[in-house]
Amino acid sequence: MTSRTLAVAVTDGVPIFELAIPCEVFGYRRPDLTDSWYDFRLCAPAGERPRTAAGFSPETDHGLDALAEADTVVIPACHDVHDTQPPELVAAVRAAHDNGARIVSLCSGAFVLAAAGILDGRPATTHWMHADLLARRHPKVLVDASVLYIDDGDVLTSAGTAAGLDLCLHIVRTDYGTAIANALAKRLVMPAHRPGGQAQYIDSGTVIDDMDQLAPLLDWARRRLDQPLTIAALARQANVTTRTLIRRFHTVTGTTPMNWLRNIRVDHARELLETTTLPIDRIAERSGLGSPANLRRHFTRTVGVPPSAYRKAFSP
C-alpha cells in the first residue's frame, strides 16, 4: 500500500488539542502495524509562524498552498467561530477540494469548510455548542448536531473536541482496515468505536443516566454476536420494557437497537475478513449475520464494497 499525503492546516490561535489529534494519529510512522503510513505535513501561511492558542509556534516548511497537493486535508478547530475565517486558508481549502483532496474538519473547523462553500447541500456536524450558529450563518449546510462525525465521501466533519479522535480513527479504518485501526485505538487507550452521538454530552442528567444503564447491555450484546438477539431479548437482559429500551437506545446511540446491532456485526465481520482465513459462510455465522447472502447485502451497504473485495484489499 502506498503512502498517503496528509496535510494539516495551522493558523493563528488554533486550539492545541484539535491540532494535536491529527499529529498524534497521522504524524507517527508505525512500522509494526503497517509498512506504509501517511506522508504527514503541517502547513502554515507562507512567511508566518502562527501561534497556537497555547502560545507556541509549530515549525513547518510547508505553506498553505501545499494543501492542494495533499490527498487528505485536515482543518482543526478555528480560533473563533464568530470571526471571519482567514481568507488565505479558505481559498487553500477550496483549491484542495477542487483538486480532488479529501477534506476533513475537526470540531469548529467546519466553519472554514462552510466558508469555502464545500459544505453546501451536504450533511455536516460541529460542536453542539456551535451547531445553531453554523446553521444560521450557512443555511445551505445540512447541520446535524446529534452525531460524533459524518463521512460524506470526500468531505468529513467531526463534532466537538474528542470526537476528532473518533473521526481520525475512522479515517485510519477506511484507509488501512479495521485491525490496524483497532490496534491504534488500543495504543491511544480509547475505544475503537464510541457508542452514541453528541446528545449524551449535552447538559442532561437523564441522558447520562441512560448511558450508564445501557453500557453493560452493549457489552453483553457484543459478546454474543453469533447468537440470535431480538429487541425482546435485549429488553429482558436490561430488565426494561421494549419501549423503554428503544427510547434509551435512540438517546445514547442515535439509532435503533437492531440498527446498532447490525452495524456492530458488520464491524466484526470486517475484522474477521482482515485477520482470519475463515470462509464467508463461517464469517456470516460468527458475526451473527446468518447467511453469506445476508452478509454480502449488509456488508456492501455499510462498507461500500463486497466482503470478497474488502478481504482482498485488507487481509495480510
PDB file of C-alpha atoms in Angstrom:
ATOM      1  CA  MET A   1       0.000   0.000   0.000  1.00  0.00           C
ATOM      2  CA  THR A   2       1.418   3.375  -0.988  1.00  0.00           C
ATOM      3  CA  SER A   3       1.864   6.247   1.428  1.00  0.00           C
ATOM      4  CA  ARG A   4      -0.883   8.867   1.510  1.00  0.00           C
ATOM      5  CA  THR A   5      -0.091  12.572   1.742  1.00  0.00           C
ATOM      6  CA  LEU A   6      -1.981  14.152   4.635  1.00  0.00           C
ATOM      7  CA  ALA A   7      -1.739  17.876   5.364  1.00  0.00           C
ATOM      8  CA  VAL A   8      -2.901  19.739   8.479  1.00  0.00           C
ATOM      9  CA  ALA A   9      -3.507  23.488   8.355  1.00  0.00           C
ATOM     10  CA  VAL A  10      -2.051  25.619  11.170  1.00  0.00           C
ATOM     11  CA  THR A  11      -3.232  29.201  11.633  1.00  0.00           C
ATOM     12  CA  ASP A  12      -3.069  31.736  14.460  1.00  0.00           C
ATOM     13  CA  GLY A  13      -4.974  30.789  17.571  1.00  0.00           C
ATOM     14  CA  VAL A  14      -5.666  27.166  16.605  1.00  0.00           C
ATOM     15  CA  PRO A  15      -6.724  25.204  19.723  1.00  0.00           C
ATOM     16  CA  ILE A  16      -3.914  22.906  20.751  1.00  0.00           C
ATOM     17  CA  PHE A  17      -5.957  19.764  21.398  1.00  0.00           C
ATOM     18  CA  GLU A  18      -7.594  19.707  17.978  1.00  0.00           C
ATOM     19  CA  LEU A  19      -4.183  20.318  16.374  1.00  0.00           C
ATOM     20  CA  ALA A  20      -2.587  17.571  18.461  1.00  0.00           C
ATOM     21  CA  ILE A  21      -5.159  14.947  17.439  1.00  0.00           C
ATOM     22  CA  PRO A  22      -4.118  14.616  13.762  1.00  0.00           C
ATOM     23  CA  CYS A  23      -0.460  14.970  14.769  1.00  0.00           C
ATOM     24  CA  GLU A  24      -0.789  12.004  17.124  1.00  0.00           C
ATOM     25  CA  VAL A  25      -2.904   9.797  14.859  1.00  0.00           C
ATOM     26  CA  PHE A  26      -1.305  10.503  11.482  1.00  0.00           C
ATOM     27  CA  GLY A  27       2.069  12.058  12.280  1.00  0.00           C
ATOM     28  CA  TYR A  28       3.929   8.998  13.604  1.00  0.00           C
ATOM     29  CA  ARG A  29       5.041   6.143  11.394  1.00  0.00           C
ATOM     30  CA  ARG A  30       4.027   2.783  12.809  1.00  0.00           C
ATOM     31  CA  PRO A  31       6.157   0.109  11.070  1.00  0.00           C
ATOM     32  CA  ASP A  32       4.991  -2.625  13.446  1.00  0.00           C
ATOM     33  CA  LEU A  33       1.411  -2.056  12.279  1.00  0.00           C
ATOM     34  CA  THR A  34       1.953  -1.425   8.567  1.00  0.00           C
ATOM     35  CA  ASP A  35       4.837  -0.845   6.184  1.00  0.00           C
ATOM     36  CA  SER A  36       3.197   2.290   4.830  1.00  0.00           C
ATOM     37  CA  TRP A  37       1.759   5.234   6.695  1.00  0.00           C
ATOM     38  CA  TYR A  38       0.790   8.820   5.995  1.00  0.00           C
ATOM     39  CA  ASP A  39       3.191  11.347   4.496  1.00  0.00           C
ATOM     40  CA  PHE A  40       2.366  13.918   7.162  1.00  0.00           C
ATOM     41  CA  ARG A  41       2.754  17.681   6.696  1.00  0.00           C
ATOM     42  CA  LEU A  42       1.960  20.743   8.781  1.00  0.00           C
ATOM     43  CA  CYS A  43       1.062  23.703   6.583  1.00  0.00           C
ATOM     44  CA  ALA A  44       1.053  27.360   7.633  1.00  0.00           C
ATOM     45  CA  PRO A  45       0.689  30.707   5.834  1.00  0.00           C
ATOM     46  CA  ALA A  46       3.839  31.482   3.854  1.00  0.00           C
ATOM     47  CA  GLY A  47       6.370  33.573   5.733  1.00  0.00           C
ATOM     48  CA  GLU A  48       4.484  33.306   9.021  1.00  0.00           C
ATOM     49  CA  ARG A  49       4.897  31.343  12.236  1.00  0.00           C
ATOM     50  CA  PRO A  50       1.363  31.144  13.605  1.00  0.00           C
ATOM     51  CA  ARG A  51       0.947  30.762  17.347  1.00  0.00           C
ATOM     52  CA  THR A  52      -1.438  28.210  18.780  1.00  0.00           C
ATOM     53  CA  ALA A  53      -3.961  29.099  21.478  1.00  0.00           C
ATOM     54  CA  ALA A  54      -1.449  27.629  23.944  1.00  0.00           C
ATOM     55  CA  GLY A  55       1.140  30.190  22.873  1.00  0.00           C
ATOM     56  CA  PHE A  56       3.740  28.201  20.940  1.00  0.00           C
ATOM     57  CA  SER A  57       4.559  28.109  17.237  1.00  0.00           C
ATOM     58  CA  PRO A  58       4.928  24.812  15.355  1.00  0.00           C
ATOM     59  CA  GLU A  59       7.731  24.811  12.797  1.00  0.00           C
ATOM     60  CA  THR A  60       6.990  23.793   9.226  1.00  0.00           C
ATOM     61  CA  ASP A  61       8.460  24.258   5.755  1.00  0.00           C
ATOM     62  CA  HIS A  62       5.071  23.900   4.030  1.00  0.00           C
ATOM     63  CA  GLY A  63       2.816  26.803   3.098  1.00  0.00           C
ATOM     64  CA  LEU A  64      -0.955  26.658   2.779  1.00  0.00           C
ATOM     65  CA  ASP A  65      -0.534  26.198  -0.971  1.00  0.00           C
ATOM     66  CA  ALA A  66       0.718  22.683  -0.156  1.00  0.00           C
ATOM     67  CA  LEU A  67      -2.828  21.751   0.889  1.00  0.00           C
ATOM     68  CA  ALA A  68      -3.753  21.472  -2.774  1.00  0.00           C
ATOM     69  CA  GLU A  69      -1.056  18.804  -3.260  1.00  0.00           C
ATOM     70  CA  ALA A  70      -2.330  16.529  -0.462  1.00  0.00           C
ATOM     71  CA  ASP A  71      -4.591  13.515  -0.711  1.00  0.00           C
ATOM     72  CA  THR A  72      -6.236  14.431   2.605  1.00  0.00           C
ATOM     73  CA  VAL A  73      -6.504  17.873   4.211  1.00  0.00           C
ATOM     74  CA  VAL A  74      -7.358  18.260   7.904  1.00  0.00           C
ATOM     75  CA  ILE A  75      -8.655  21.555   9.300  1.00  0.00           C
ATOM     76  CA  PRO A  76      -8.530  21.642  13.124  1.00  0.00           C
ATOM     77  CA  ALA A  77     -10.874  23.833  15.149  1.00  0.00           C
ATOM     78  CA  CYS A  78     -10.828  27.509  14.225  1.00  0.00           C
ATOM     79  CA  HIS A  79      -9.668  30.233  16.590  1.00  0.00           C
ATOM     80  CA  ASP A  80     -13.096  31.849  16.959  1.00  0.00           C
ATOM     81  CA  VAL A  81     -16.354  30.770  15.315  1.00  0.00           C
ATOM     82  CA  HIS A  82     -17.584  34.382  15.412  1.00  0.00           C
ATOM     83  CA  ASP A  83     -14.651  35.711  13.377  1.00  0.00           C
ATOM     84  CA  THR A  84     -14.404  35.774   9.601  1.00  0.00           C
ATOM     85  CA  GLN A  85     -12.287  32.767   8.707  1.00  0.00           C
ATOM     86  CA  PRO A  86      -8.813  33.555   7.269  1.00  0.00           C
ATOM     87  CA  PRO A  87      -9.294  34.196   3.518  1.00  0.00           C
ATOM     88  CA  GLU A  88      -5.987  32.538   2.618  1.00  0.00           C
ATOM     89  CA  LEU A  89      -6.990  29.374   4.473  1.00  0.00           C
ATOM     90  CA  VAL A  90     -10.486  29.351   2.953  1.00  0.00           C
ATOM     91  CA  ALA A  91      -9.023  29.734  -0.552  1.00  0.00           C
ATOM     92  CA  ALA A  92      -6.462  26.977   0.071  1.00  0.00           C
ATOM     93  CA  VAL A  93      -9.150  24.577   1.299  1.00  0.00           C
ATOM     94  CA  ARG A  94     -11.314  25.335  -1.716  1.00  0.00           C
ATOM     95  CA  ALA A  95      -8.358  24.740  -4.047  1.00  0.00           C
ATOM     96  CA  ALA A  96      -7.545  21.436  -2.343  1.00  0.00           C
ATOM     97  CA  HIS A  97     -11.148  20.291  -2.701  1.00  0.00           C
ATOM     98  CA  ASP A  98     -11.225  21.310  -6.356  1.00  0.00           C
ATOM     99  CA  ASN A  99      -8.051  19.304  -6.842  1.00  0.00           C
ATOM    100  CA  GLY A 100      -9.736  16.152  -5.520  1.00  0.00           C
ATOM    101  CA  ALA A 101      -8.457  16.080  -1.924  1.00  0.00           C
ATOM    102  CA  ARG A 102     -10.451  14.506   0.874  1.00  0.00           C
ATOM    103  CA  ILE A 103     -11.323  17.382   3.235  1.00  0.00           C
ATOM    104  CA  VAL A 104     -11.669  16.797   6.983  1.00  0.00           C
ATOM    105  CA  SER A 105     -12.706  19.234   9.706  1.00  0.00           C
ATOM    106  CA  LEU A 106     -12.411  18.730  13.449  1.00  0.00           C
ATOM    107  CA  CYS A 107     -14.831  20.478  15.795  1.00  0.00           C
ATOM    108  CA  SER A 108     -15.358  24.104  14.714  1.00  0.00           C
ATOM    109  CA  GLY A 109     -13.112  23.601  11.685  1.00  0.00           C
ATOM    110  CA  ALA A 110     -16.412  23.048   9.891  1.00  0.00           C
ATOM    111  CA  PHE A 111     -16.797  26.851   9.791  1.00  0.00           C
ATOM    112  CA  VAL A 112     -13.766  27.013   7.491  1.00  0.00           C
ATOM    113  CA  LEU A 113     -15.213  24.356   5.198  1.00  0.00           C
ATOM    114  CA  ALA A 114     -18.558  26.144   5.163  1.00  0.00           C
ATOM    115  CA  ALA A 115     -16.869  29.447   4.311  1.00  0.00           C
ATOM    116  CA  ALA A 116     -15.171  27.683   1.394  1.00  0.00           C
ATOM    117  CA  GLY A 117     -18.584  26.596   0.127  1.00  0.00           C
ATOM    118  CA  ILE A 118     -17.796  22.879   0.138  1.00  0.00           C
ATOM    119  CA  LEU A 119     -20.463  22.014   2.728  1.00  0.00           C
ATOM    120  CA  ASP A 120     -23.342  23.468   0.711  1.00  0.00           C
ATOM    121  CA  GLY A 121     -26.019  20.816   0.291  1.00  0.00           C
ATOM    122  CA  ARG A 122     -24.059  18.322   2.403  1.00  0.00           C
ATOM    123  CA  PRO A 123     -24.645  16.856   5.852  1.00  0.00           C
ATOM    124  CA  ALA A 124     -22.095  18.162   8.355  1.00  0.00           C
ATOM    125  CA  THR A 125     -21.536  18.403  12.073  1.00  0.00           C
ATOM    126  CA  THR A 126     -19.598  20.501  14.555  1.00  0.00           C
ATOM    127  CA  HIS A 127     -19.514  21.017  18.305  1.00  0.00           C
ATOM    128  CA  TRP A 128     -23.083  21.037  19.605  1.00  0.00           C
ATOM    129  CA  MET A 129     -22.496  24.465  21.190  1.00  0.00           C
ATOM    130  CA  HIS A 130     -21.835  25.968  17.731  1.00  0.00           C
ATOM    131  CA  ALA A 131     -24.281  23.954  15.605  1.00  0.00           C
ATOM    132  CA  ASP A 132     -27.059  26.563  15.625  1.00  0.00           C
ATOM    133  CA  LEU A 133     -24.626  29.303  14.638  1.00  0.00           C
ATOM    134  CA  LEU A 134     -23.265  27.208  11.763  1.00  0.00           C
ATOM    135  CA  ALA A 135     -26.803  26.540  10.518  1.00  0.00           C
ATOM    136  CA  ARG A 136     -27.792  30.231  10.738  1.00  0.00           C
ATOM    137  CA  ARG A 137     -24.639  31.524   9.092  1.00  0.00           C
ATOM    138  CA  HIS A 138     -24.586  28.870   6.352  1.00  0.00           C
ATOM    139  CA  PRO A 139     -28.219  27.831   5.713  1.00  0.00           C
ATOM    140  CA  LYS A 140     -27.271  25.599   2.768  1.00  0.00           C
ATOM    141  CA  VAL A 141     -25.349  23.274   5.112  1.00  0.00           C
ATOM    142  CA  LEU A 142     -27.359  20.321   6.451  1.00  0.00           C
ATOM    143  CA  VAL A 143     -26.182  20.580  10.054  1.00  0.00           C
ATOM    144  CA  ASP A 144     -26.630  17.524  12.272  1.00  0.00           C
ATOM    145  CA  ALA A 145     -25.645  18.171  15.897  1.00  0.00           C
ATOM    146  CA  SER A 146     -26.572  14.667  17.095  1.00  0.00           C
ATOM    147  CA  VAL A 147     -23.609  12.675  15.752  1.00  0.00           C
ATOM    148  CA  LEU A 148     -19.920  12.285  16.618  1.00  0.00           C
ATOM    149  CA  TYR A 149     -18.826  12.571  12.988  1.00  0.00           C
ATOM    150  CA  ILE A 150     -20.132  12.440   9.431  1.00  0.00           C
ATOM    151  CA  ASP A 151     -18.413  10.766   6.484  1.00  0.00           C
ATOM    152  CA  ASP A 152     -19.872  12.186   3.287  1.00  0.00           C
ATOM    153  CA  GLY A 153     -17.307  10.635   0.977  1.00  0.00           C
ATOM    154  CA  ASP A 154     -14.753  13.290   0.113  1.00  0.00           C
ATOM    155  CA  VAL A 155     -15.820  15.619   2.944  1.00  0.00           C
ATOM    156  CA  LEU A 156     -15.801  14.535   6.595  1.00  0.00           C
ATOM    157  CA  THR A 157     -16.693  16.564   9.684  1.00  0.00           C
ATOM    158  CA  SER A 158     -16.496  15.795  13.400  1.00  0.00           C
ATOM    159  CA  ALA A 159     -18.255  17.036  16.495  1.00  0.00           C
ATOM    160  CA  GLY A 160     -16.550  18.753  19.395  1.00  0.00           C
ATOM    161  CA  THR A 161     -13.032  18.188  20.674  1.00  0.00           C
ATOM    162  CA  ALA A 162     -12.566  14.459  21.481  1.00  0.00           C
ATOM    163  CA  ALA A 163     -14.876  13.470  18.613  1.00  0.00           C
ATOM    164  CA  GLY A 164     -11.956  14.416  16.387  1.00  0.00           C
ATOM    165  CA  LEU A 165     -10.237  11.262  17.639  1.00  0.00           C
ATOM    166  CA  ASP A 166     -13.259   9.203  16.613  1.00  0.00           C
ATOM    167  CA  LEU A 167     -13.153  10.662  13.119  1.00  0.00           C
ATOM    168  CA  CYS A 168      -9.390  10.251  12.735  1.00  0.00           C
ATOM    169  CA  LEU A 169      -9.631   6.598  13.754  1.00  0.00           C
ATOM    170  CA  HIS A 170     -12.453   6.199  11.244  1.00  0.00           C
ATOM    171  CA  ILE A 171     -10.137   7.562   8.545  1.00  0.00           C
ATOM    172  CA  VAL A 172      -7.417   5.068   9.530  1.00  0.00           C
ATOM    173  CA  ARG A 173     -10.048   2.306   9.423  1.00  0.00           C
ATOM    174  CA  THR A 174     -11.111   3.396   5.947  1.00  0.00           C
ATOM    175  CA  ASP A 175      -7.532   3.623   4.650  1.00  0.00           C
ATOM    176  CA  TYR A 176      -5.831   0.711   6.423  1.00  0.00           C
ATOM    177  CA  GLY A 177      -8.599  -1.544   7.710  1.00  0.00           C
ATOM    178  CA  THR A 178     -10.269  -2.430  10.989  1.00  0.00           C
ATOM    179  CA  ALA A 179      -7.435  -4.458  12.525  1.00  0.00           C
ATOM    180  CA  ILE A 180      -4.909  -1.622  12.268  1.00  0.00           C
ATOM    181  CA  ALA A 181      -7.441   0.967  13.461  1.00  0.00           C
ATOM    182  CA  ASN A 182      -8.307  -1.221  16.461  1.00  0.00           C
ATOM    183  CA  ALA A 183      -4.625  -1.720  17.312  1.00  0.00           C
ATOM    184  CA  LEU A 184      -4.055   2.032  17.118  1.00  0.00           C
ATOM    185  CA  ALA A 185      -7.093   2.680  19.325  1.00  0.00           C
ATOM    186  CA  LYS A 186      -5.622   0.394  21.973  1.00  0.00           C
ATOM    187  CA  ARG A 187      -2.372   2.374  21.907  1.00  0.00           C
ATOM    188  CA  LEU A 188      -4.351   5.571  22.342  1.00  0.00           C
ATOM    189  CA  VAL A 189      -6.190   3.887  25.246  1.00  0.00           C
ATOM    190  CA  MET A 190      -9.584   4.599  23.741  1.00  0.00           C
ATOM    191  CA  PRO A 191     -12.401   2.505  22.272  1.00  0.00           C
ATOM    192  CA  ALA A 192     -12.281   1.767  18.567  1.00  0.00           C
ATOM    193  CA  HIS A 193     -15.943   2.805  18.462  1.00  0.00           C
ATOM    194  CA  ARG A 194     -17.729   5.045  20.917  1.00  0.00           C
ATOM    195  CA  PRO A 195     -21.467   4.418  21.100  1.00  0.00           C
ATOM    196  CA  GLY A 196     -23.806   7.294  20.619  1.00  0.00           C
ATOM    197  CA  GLY A 197     -23.622  10.851  19.449  1.00  0.00           C
ATOM    198  CA  GLN A 198     -23.272  14.287  20.998  1.00  0.00           C
ATOM    199  CA  ALA A 199     -26.626  14.025  22.755  1.00  0.00           C
ATOM    200  CA  GLN A 200     -25.027  12.138  25.622  1.00  0.00           C
ATOM    201  CA  TYR A 201     -22.721  15.102  26.325  1.00  0.00           C
ATOM    202  CA  ILE A 202     -25.246  17.924  26.201  1.00  0.00           C
ATOM    203  CA  ASP A 203     -26.279  19.078  29.679  1.00  0.00           C
ATOM    204  CA  SER A 204     -28.847  16.462  30.655  1.00  0.00           C
ATOM    205  CA  GLY A 205     -28.637  14.232  33.703  1.00  0.00           C
ATOM    206  CA  THR A 206     -31.213  11.889  32.209  1.00  0.00           C
ATOM    207  CA  VAL A 207     -29.039  11.220  29.164  1.00  0.00           C
ATOM    208  CA  ILE A 208     -26.014  10.440  31.328  1.00  0.00           C
ATOM    209  CA  ASP A 209     -28.093   8.070  33.474  1.00  0.00           C
ATOM    210  CA  ASP A 210     -29.305   6.287  30.335  1.00  0.00           C
ATOM    211  CA  MET A 211     -25.719   5.865  29.138  1.00  0.00           C
ATOM    212  CA  ASP A 212     -24.665   4.401  32.476  1.00  0.00           C
ATOM    213  CA  GLN A 213     -27.551   1.927  32.393  1.00  0.00           C
ATOM    214  CA  LEU A 214     -27.136   0.961  28.746  1.00  0.00           C
ATOM    215  CA  ALA A 215     -23.359   0.378  28.689  1.00  0.00           C
ATOM    216  CA  PRO A 216     -23.492  -3.111  30.324  1.00  0.00           C
ATOM    217  CA  LEU A 217     -26.123  -4.200  27.798  1.00  0.00           C
ATOM    218  CA  LEU A 218     -23.975  -3.060  24.870  1.00  0.00           C
ATOM    219  CA  ASP A 219     -21.037  -5.068  26.235  1.00  0.00           C
ATOM    220  CA  TRP A 220     -23.291  -8.079  26.824  1.00  0.00           C
ATOM    221  CA  ALA A 221     -24.563  -7.957  23.233  1.00  0.00           C
ATOM    222  CA  ARG A 222     -21.061  -7.594  21.749  1.00  0.00           C
ATOM    223  CA  ARG A 223     -20.025 -10.843  23.423  1.00  0.00           C
ATOM    224  CA  ARG A 224     -22.970 -12.689  21.843  1.00  0.00           C
ATOM    225  CA  LEU A 225     -22.969 -11.525  18.239  1.00  0.00           C
ATOM    226  CA  ASP A 226     -23.149 -15.106  16.966  1.00  0.00           C
ATOM    227  CA  GLN A 227     -26.405 -15.686  18.850  1.00  0.00           C
ATOM    228  CA  PRO A 228     -29.947 -14.654  17.877  1.00  0.00           C
ATOM    229  CA  LEU A 229     -30.602 -11.313  19.560  1.00  0.00           C
ATOM    230  CA  THR A 230     -34.015  -9.693  19.391  1.00  0.00           C
ATOM    231  CA  ILE A 231     -35.308  -6.467  20.882  1.00  0.00           C
ATOM    232  CA  ALA A 232     -37.279  -8.534  23.376  1.00  0.00           C
ATOM    233  CA  ALA A 233     -34.126 -10.436  24.423  1.00  0.00           C
ATOM    234  CA  LEU A 234     -32.190  -7.211  24.844  1.00  0.00           C
ATOM    235  CA  ALA A 235     -35.014  -5.692  26.883  1.00  0.00           C
ATOM    236  CA  ARG A 236     -35.145  -8.743  29.160  1.00  0.00           C
ATOM    237  CA  GLN A 237     -31.382  -8.550  29.728  1.00  0.00           C
ATOM    238  CA  ALA A 238     -31.681  -4.848  30.580  1.00  0.00           C
ATOM    239  CA  ASN A 239     -34.757  -5.531  32.718  1.00  0.00           C
ATOM    240  CA  VAL A 240     -36.822  -2.857  30.970  1.00  0.00           C
ATOM    241  CA  THR A 241     -39.749  -2.789  28.582  1.00  0.00           C
ATOM    242  CA  THR A 242     -39.077  -2.834  24.855  1.00  0.00           C
ATOM    243  CA  ARG A 243     -40.432   0.723  24.584  1.00  0.00           C
ATOM    244  CA  THR A 244     -38.020   1.949  27.264  1.00  0.00           C
ATOM    245  CA  LEU A 245     -35.133   0.114  25.597  1.00  0.00           C
ATOM    246  CA  ILE A 246     -35.875   1.683  22.215  1.00  0.00           C
ATOM    247  CA  ARG A 247     -36.035   5.151  23.803  1.00  0.00           C
ATOM    248  CA  ARG A 248     -32.723   4.682  25.635  1.00  0.00           C
ATOM    249  CA  PHE A 249     -31.027   3.289  22.532  1.00  0.00           C
ATOM    250  CA  HIS A 250     -32.072   6.259  20.466  1.00  0.00           C
ATOM    251  CA  THR A 251     -30.914   8.684  23.159  1.00  0.00           C
ATOM    252  CA  VAL A 252     -27.496   7.083  23.601  1.00  0.00           C
ATOM    253  CA  THR A 253     -26.668   5.715  20.148  1.00  0.00           C
ATOM    254  CA  GLY A 254     -28.867   7.833  17.902  1.00  0.00           C
ATOM    255  CA  THR A 255     -30.318   4.726  16.276  1.00  0.00           C
ATOM    256  CA  THR A 256     -32.493   1.666  16.958  1.00  0.00           C
ATOM    257  CA  PRO A 257     -31.302  -1.482  18.769  1.00  0.00           C
ATOM    258  CA  MET A 258     -31.413  -3.526  15.564  1.00  0.00           C
ATOM    259  CA  ASN A 259     -29.540  -0.935  13.508  1.00  0.00           C
ATOM    260  CA  TRP A 260     -26.858  -0.705  16.191  1.00  0.00           C
ATOM    261  CA  LEU A 261     -26.590  -4.493  16.345  1.00  0.00           C
ATOM    262  CA  ARG A 262     -26.321  -4.804  12.562  1.00  0.00           C
ATOM    263  CA  ASN A 263     -23.544  -2.203  12.440  1.00  0.00           C
ATOM    264  CA  ILE A 264     -21.595  -3.933  15.204  1.00  0.00           C
ATOM    265  CA  ARG A 265     -21.959  -7.260  13.387  1.00  0.00           C
ATOM    266  CA  VAL A 266     -20.666  -5.741  10.157  1.00  0.00           C
ATOM    267  CA  ASP A 267     -17.671  -4.336  12.066  1.00  0.00           C
ATOM    268  CA  HIS A 268     -16.962  -7.798  13.497  1.00  0.00           C
ATOM    269  CA  ALA A 269     -17.200  -9.277  10.004  1.00  0.00           C
ATOM    270  CA  ARG A 270     -14.678  -6.691   8.781  1.00  0.00           C
ATOM    271  CA  GLU A 271     -12.202  -7.742  11.447  1.00  0.00           C
ATOM    272  CA  LEU A 272     -12.677 -11.440  10.679  1.00  0.00           C
ATOM    273  CA  LEU A 273     -12.123 -10.792   6.977  1.00  0.00           C
ATOM    274  CA  GLU A 274      -8.869  -8.984   7.766  1.00  0.00           C
ATOM    275  CA  THR A 275      -7.442 -11.297  10.405  1.00  0.00           C
ATOM    276  CA  THR A 276      -8.635 -14.810   9.526  1.00  0.00           C
ATOM    277  CA  THR A 277      -8.932 -17.119   6.529  1.00  0.00           C
ATOM    278  CA  LEU A 278     -12.422 -18.262   7.526  1.00  0.00           C
ATOM    279  CA  PRO A 279     -14.755 -18.854   4.579  1.00  0.00           C
ATOM    280  CA  ILE A 280     -17.568 -16.383   4.037  1.00  0.00           C
ATOM    281  CA  ASP A 281     -20.252 -18.691   5.428  1.00  0.00           C
ATOM    282  CA  ARG A 282     -18.370 -19.091   8.733  1.00  0.00           C
ATOM    283  CA  ILE A 283     -17.828 -15.333   8.983  1.00  0.00           C
ATOM    284  CA  ALA A 284     -21.560 -14.817   8.400  1.00  0.00           C
ATOM    285  CA  GLU A 285     -22.298 -17.226  11.259  1.00  0.00           C
ATOM    286  CA  ARG A 286     -19.738 -15.830  13.717  1.00  0.00           C
ATOM    287  CA  SER A 287     -20.767 -12.246  13.110  1.00  0.00           C
ATOM    288  CA  GLY A 288     -24.439 -13.120  13.547  1.00  0.00           C
ATOM    289  CA  LEU A 289     -25.424 -12.051  10.044  1.00  0.00           C
ATOM    290  CA  GLY A 290     -26.640 -15.552   9.221  1.00  0.00           C
ATOM    291  CA  SER A 291     -26.207 -16.463   5.568  1.00  0.00           C
ATOM    292  CA  PRO A 292     -23.485 -15.436   3.092  1.00  0.00           C
ATOM    293  CA  ALA A 293     -26.130 -13.567   1.086  1.00  0.00           C
ATOM    294  CA  ASN A 294     -27.201 -11.606   4.162  1.00  0.00           C
ATOM    295  CA  LEU A 295     -23.561 -10.826   4.983  1.00  0.00           C
ATOM    296  CA  ARG A 296     -22.890  -9.590   1.444  1.00  0.00           C
ATOM    297  CA  ARG A 297     -26.007  -7.407   1.424  1.00  0.00           C
ATOM    298  CA  HIS A 298     -25.410  -5.671   4.762  1.00  0.00           C
ATOM    299  CA  PHE A 299     -21.619  -5.505   4.340  1.00  0.00           C
ATOM    300  CA  THR A 300     -21.795  -3.927   0.897  1.00  0.00           C
ATOM    301  CA  ARG A 301     -24.446  -1.442   2.021  1.00  0.00           C
ATOM    302  CA  THR A 302     -22.400  -0.360   5.057  1.00  0.00           C
ATOM    303  CA  VAL A 303     -18.798  -0.572   3.819  1.00  0.00           C
ATOM    304  CA  GLY A 304     -19.340   0.151   0.138  1.00  0.00           C
ATOM    305  CA  VAL A 305     -17.631  -2.966  -1.247  1.00  0.00           C
ATOM    306  CA  PRO A 306     -18.494  -6.696  -1.051  1.00  0.00           C
ATOM    307  CA  PRO A 307     -16.725  -8.891   1.545  1.00  0.00           C
ATOM    308  CA  SER A 308     -14.506 -10.568  -1.062  1.00  0.00           C
ATOM    309  CA  ALA A 309     -13.161  -7.224  -2.308  1.00  0.00           C
ATOM    310  CA  TYR A 310     -12.621  -5.996   1.249  1.00  0.00           C
ATOM    311  CA  ARG A 311     -10.660  -9.124   2.143  1.00  0.00           C
ATOM    312  CA  LYS A 312      -8.502  -8.749  -0.932  1.00  0.00           C
ATOM    313  CA  ALA A 313      -7.695  -5.140  -0.017  1.00  0.00           C
ATOM    314  CA  PHE A 314      -7.055  -5.540   3.707  1.00  0.00           C
ATOM    315  CA  SER A 315      -6.084  -9.109   4.563  1.00  0.00           C
ATOM    316  CA  PRO A 316      -2.363  -9.701   5.337  1.00  0.00           C
TER     317      PRO A 316
END
